[in-house]
XYZ file of C-alpha atoms in Angstrom:
343
model
C 237.809 191.392 54.597
C 236.411 194.844 55.250
C 237.200 197.320 57.981
C 234.269 197.806 60.346
C 232.995 201.339 60.754
C 232.910 200.882 64.525
C 236.637 200.151 64.753
C 238.740 203.046 66.003
C 242.495 202.753 65.646
C 245.503 204.820 66.389
C 247.306 206.096 63.302
C 248.115 202.811 61.596
C 251.629 202.465 60.210
C 252.213 201.713 56.569
C 252.839 198.162 55.368
C 256.580 198.685 55.822
C 256.167 199.238 59.568
C 258.895 198.171 61.970
C 256.876 195.122 63.005
C 256.245 194.176 59.375
C 259.984 194.349 58.759
C 260.836 192.514 61.992
C 258.644 189.570 61.023
C 260.247 189.525 57.558
C 256.807 189.192 55.981
C 257.953 190.652 52.677
C 260.460 187.827 52.303
C 257.978 184.948 52.643
C 257.776 182.843 49.484
C 254.161 181.745 49.055
C 255.140 179.005 46.615
C 257.476 177.469 49.201
C 254.491 176.739 51.455
C 253.590 173.764 49.253
C 250.123 172.247 49.158
C 248.186 173.729 52.086
C 244.990 172.563 53.761
C 242.895 175.217 55.492
C 241.052 173.312 58.216
C 237.713 174.880 59.067
C 234.189 173.895 59.963
C 234.599 170.845 62.194
C 231.979 169.496 64.562
C 232.174 171.805 67.574
C 229.559 174.256 68.818
C 231.644 176.970 67.128
C 231.328 175.440 63.650
C 229.544 178.447 62.135
C 232.224 180.854 63.347
C 234.940 178.523 62.047
C 233.305 178.447 58.615
C 233.493 182.241 58.497
C 237.102 182.298 59.714
C 238.286 179.601 57.352
C 236.637 181.119 54.302
C 238.457 184.383 54.920
C 241.796 182.645 55.464
C 241.381 180.495 52.346
C 240.654 183.501 50.126
C 243.543 185.465 51.636
C 246.108 182.698 51.139
C 245.010 182.136 47.566
C 245.290 185.869 46.900
C 248.899 185.679 48.139
C 249.659 182.875 45.682
C 249.483 179.926 48.103
C 248.251 176.566 46.806
C 245.519 176.467 49.461
C 242.544 174.087 49.636
C 239.468 173.920 51.866
C 239.264 170.944 54.230
C 236.379 170.392 56.646
C 237.201 167.741 59.294
C 233.516 167.650 60.159
C 232.826 166.110 56.765
C 236.105 164.425 55.770
C 238.526 161.993 57.390
C 241.730 163.676 58.543
C 243.737 160.792 57.064
C 242.931 162.229 53.654
C 245.421 165.004 54.397
C 248.298 162.554 54.253
C 246.897 160.570 51.340
C 246.405 163.714 49.266
C 249.894 165.060 49.865
C 249.183 168.157 51.941
C 252.405 169.695 53.237
C 251.050 172.232 55.726
C 247.814 172.901 57.582
C 246.341 176.245 58.578
C 244.068 175.539 61.539
C 241.020 177.812 61.428
C 238.973 175.488 63.628
C 237.499 176.747 66.897
C 236.484 174.799 69.985
C 236.557 171.064 70.522
C 238.314 168.802 68.033
C 240.176 171.750 66.589
C 241.540 174.004 69.286
C 241.964 171.462 72.068
C 245.018 169.505 70.925
C 243.179 166.637 69.236
C 243.674 167.785 65.641
C 247.163 168.937 66.546
C 247.959 165.414 67.777
C 246.655 163.854 64.564
C 248.777 166.217 62.471
C 251.810 165.352 64.610
C 251.298 161.660 63.831
C 250.986 162.394 60.117
C 254.011 164.689 60.145
C 252.107 167.670 58.695
C 253.257 171.031 60.167
C 250.378 173.182 61.417
C 249.763 176.723 62.567
C 249.374 177.704 66.200
C 250.194 176.015 69.478
C 251.230 172.409 69.968
C 249.310 169.572 71.562
C 249.858 170.337 75.241
C 249.496 174.123 75.084
C 246.332 173.758 72.983
C 244.814 171.275 75.442
C 245.595 173.420 78.484
C 244.362 176.648 76.908
C 241.087 175.000 75.887
C 240.315 174.281 79.545
C 239.682 177.624 81.251
C 239.980 176.106 84.731
C 243.323 174.409 84.067
C 244.537 177.629 82.446
C 243.666 179.545 85.607
C 245.587 177.047 87.744
C 248.703 177.377 85.575
C 248.508 181.166 85.671
C 248.084 181.209 89.433
C 251.099 178.898 89.780
C 253.078 181.577 87.911
C 251.536 184.300 90.099
C 249.500 185.825 87.301
C 246.195 187.356 88.379
C 242.859 185.905 87.294
C 239.348 186.365 88.741
C 238.286 184.090 91.606
C 236.160 181.145 90.580
C 234.153 178.128 91.687
C 233.831 174.999 89.553
C 230.797 172.724 89.742
C 230.967 169.076 88.665
C 228.000 167.137 87.323
C 227.166 165.855 90.804
C 227.230 169.355 92.317
C 224.385 171.019 90.442
C 221.798 170.702 93.196
C 219.884 173.910 93.820
C 221.310 174.368 97.340
C 224.918 174.155 96.104
C 224.275 176.394 93.115
C 222.579 179.086 95.220
C 225.578 179.112 97.577
C 228.013 180.214 94.843
C 227.077 183.937 95.006
C 227.852 183.825 98.735
C 231.417 182.836 97.821
C 231.986 185.099 94.813
C 229.465 187.904 95.179
C 227.204 189.205 92.423
C 227.188 189.574 89.451
C 228.791 186.272 88.339
C 229.738 184.897 84.943
C 228.698 181.277 84.452
C 230.177 179.418 81.496
C 231.246 176.006 80.188
C 235.050 175.880 80.633
C 235.697 174.092 77.327
C 233.727 176.346 74.976
C 234.513 179.666 73.337
C 232.706 182.499 71.525
C 230.580 183.025 74.685
C 228.594 179.869 73.861
C 226.622 178.703 76.906
C 227.782 181.712 78.946
C 225.554 183.897 81.123
C 225.949 186.964 83.305
C 224.017 186.289 86.505
C 222.671 189.324 88.356
C 220.734 187.615 91.158
C 220.328 184.376 93.096
C 217.188 183.458 91.180
C 219.102 183.365 87.878
C 221.850 180.984 89.016
C 220.126 177.653 88.392
C 219.089 178.549 84.838
C 222.610 179.778 83.993
C 224.253 176.666 85.404
C 221.864 174.367 83.544
C 222.621 176.199 80.284
C 226.374 175.844 80.746
C 225.979 172.183 81.739
C 224.426 171.463 78.331
C 227.836 172.062 76.794
C 230.226 170.695 79.389
C 230.649 168.176 82.186
C 231.862 170.976 84.452
C 230.575 174.510 85.012
C 232.802 177.503 85.687
C 231.415 180.267 87.913
C 233.688 183.305 87.767
C 233.885 186.489 89.791
C 232.662 189.549 87.895
C 235.307 192.224 87.412
C 233.769 195.649 86.861
C 235.858 197.530 84.362
C 237.200 197.685 80.822
C 237.310 194.554 78.682
C 240.635 194.252 76.864
C 242.194 191.799 74.458
C 245.673 191.531 73.006
C 246.916 189.228 70.228
C 250.399 187.698 70.280
C 252.591 186.474 67.441
C 255.616 184.201 67.755
C 257.035 181.999 70.471
C 258.936 182.206 73.752
C 261.279 185.143 74.228
C 260.671 186.199 70.614
C 256.886 186.503 71.015
C 255.472 189.937 70.191
C 252.279 191.518 71.514
C 250.180 193.439 68.987
C 248.265 196.624 69.912
C 245.777 196.252 72.751
C 242.077 196.474 71.909
C 239.478 197.839 74.315
C 236.019 196.387 73.658
C 232.909 198.434 74.364
C 229.801 196.351 73.775
C 226.266 197.679 73.993
C 225.032 197.243 77.536
C 228.440 195.886 78.523
C 227.438 192.474 77.166
C 230.028 191.144 74.713
C 228.084 187.989 73.858
C 227.915 185.762 70.758
C 225.608 188.131 68.892
C 227.711 191.223 69.636
C 230.911 189.398 68.738
C 229.939 188.284 65.256
C 226.722 189.776 63.970
C 226.214 193.356 65.159
C 227.924 196.610 64.286
C 227.231 198.425 67.553
C 230.246 197.074 69.444
C 233.172 199.492 69.523
C 236.782 198.320 69.219
C 239.357 200.873 70.315
C 242.636 199.631 68.873
C 245.903 200.947 70.273
C 244.163 203.772 72.142
C 245.579 203.135 75.623
C 248.276 205.478 76.957
C 251.740 204.076 76.111
C 252.584 203.093 79.700
C 249.236 201.344 80.141
C 249.524 199.523 76.836
C 252.985 198.279 77.806
C 251.664 197.075 81.170
C 248.892 195.105 79.477
C 251.216 193.673 76.819
C 253.741 192.551 79.446
C 251.053 190.614 81.330
C 249.678 189.133 78.110
C 253.114 187.927 77.030
C 253.689 186.381 80.462
C 250.339 184.572 80.225
C 251.092 183.354 76.690
C 254.547 182.065 77.622
C 253.255 180.500 80.830
C 251.199 178.024 78.794
C 253.930 177.398 76.222
C 251.798 178.819 73.415
C 253.362 179.398 70.021
C 252.577 180.734 66.558
C 249.802 183.058 67.567
C 247.077 183.556 70.112
C 244.875 186.125 71.780
C 244.614 186.812 75.503
C 241.439 188.324 76.992
C 241.539 190.271 80.243
C 239.800 192.885 82.375
C 241.068 196.129 83.881
C 239.200 196.804 87.117
C 237.645 200.239 87.288
C 238.286 200.797 90.979
C 242.067 200.377 90.979
C 243.229 199.563 87.458
C 244.300 196.039 88.366
C 244.461 193.589 85.475
C 242.823 190.135 85.554
C 243.436 187.429 82.947
C 240.287 185.719 81.646
C 241.350 183.240 78.975
C 243.623 182.588 76.018
C 242.561 181.599 72.517
C 245.121 179.533 70.615
C 243.086 179.493 67.380
C 241.459 182.938 67.395
C 238.691 184.008 65.092
C 239.541 185.388 61.664
C 236.134 186.742 60.629
C 235.343 190.303 59.569
C 234.537 191.086 63.226
C 237.577 189.296 64.672
C 240.115 191.014 66.844
C 243.464 189.648 65.694
C 243.072 191.110 62.182
C 242.054 194.452 63.711
C 245.174 194.617 65.889
C 247.412 193.463 63.036
C 246.011 196.154 60.756
C 246.842 198.773 63.392
C 250.409 197.426 63.374
C 250.646 197.745 59.594
C 249.952 194.108 58.675
C 247.129 193.440 56.229
C 244.799 190.455 56.598
C 246.342 188.487 53.691
C 249.878 189.152 54.904
C 248.913 188.110 58.422
C 247.553 184.801 57.111
C 250.695 184.237 55.047
C 252.931 184.955 58.042
C 250.999 182.568 60.299
C 251.216 179.856 57.663
C 254.969 180.366 57.347
C 255.298 179.651 61.089
C 253.602 176.243 60.860
C 255.589 173.449 62.498
C 255.419 170.301 64.615
C 256.111 169.891 68.321
C 259.104 167.766 67.397
C 260.709 170.528 65.332
C 263.184 172.812 67.049
């Protein structure tokens, strides 16, 4: 994995940073991980991104001395994991049938510990609308939204949404990631096309209030009271459009890692940790949010419980700023693999 030229970080600590020591990464025995399956590929709309993530993770774990093997659930039966004696699974799948609790449930039944959140937290986090409802129940701020079911996509109903939320609006499928099927709508005339695009990917369409301001993201490692927020990243995409292309295939997007003033970074990290704990997430994750330009108020957008691990991905960037290399990050995440039934 290479460092992108458009990534700006604060002075990164050495590999013996306080966080590196706190996580006891140096003491992890790669051989004790046993036979490991790196799950990537799958059959979701994010398959191509997952292939990139999984390839990086596989190479990193092997470089650390882990007995790691590629496993694509899109081409192989998951039951082979048990039959072939795999002892742990690193989930590098994104989207449906990978990040939504289904694979996690299958691994629970087979008794194979896996990385990341458990069944319930994964399922909730995959549904952006349910996530919003949980956050609101815990009094955590998120942009206003309107959801449209399959039977509510008539032109009159769709054109009424801007009257409720204002313009611009983000329209997206609530069960997809990587900005797949998402559109930024600037005027009434664009609403129907955006809704129809999102409806190709989901049975429900999420229309979300646009928050004008800085786009931020913050990865989290760990669980519960022991969870730790990594440095905050501010994302500056060309034209303010952080879409699929800008996320994975261009080098014009700027990532400012750990550049916020200390008080502001702490404020963002506190909200991110509250959002992460609210859903019962564990292992690792990444929370995306906005800071409104007019008053600095923070708004939670979504949480990723199986974040990307490509050369453009944000968790490795934040970890590097905290003194944790990509291979060591992968090894640490693998060491945290467990089942819901384990204490």
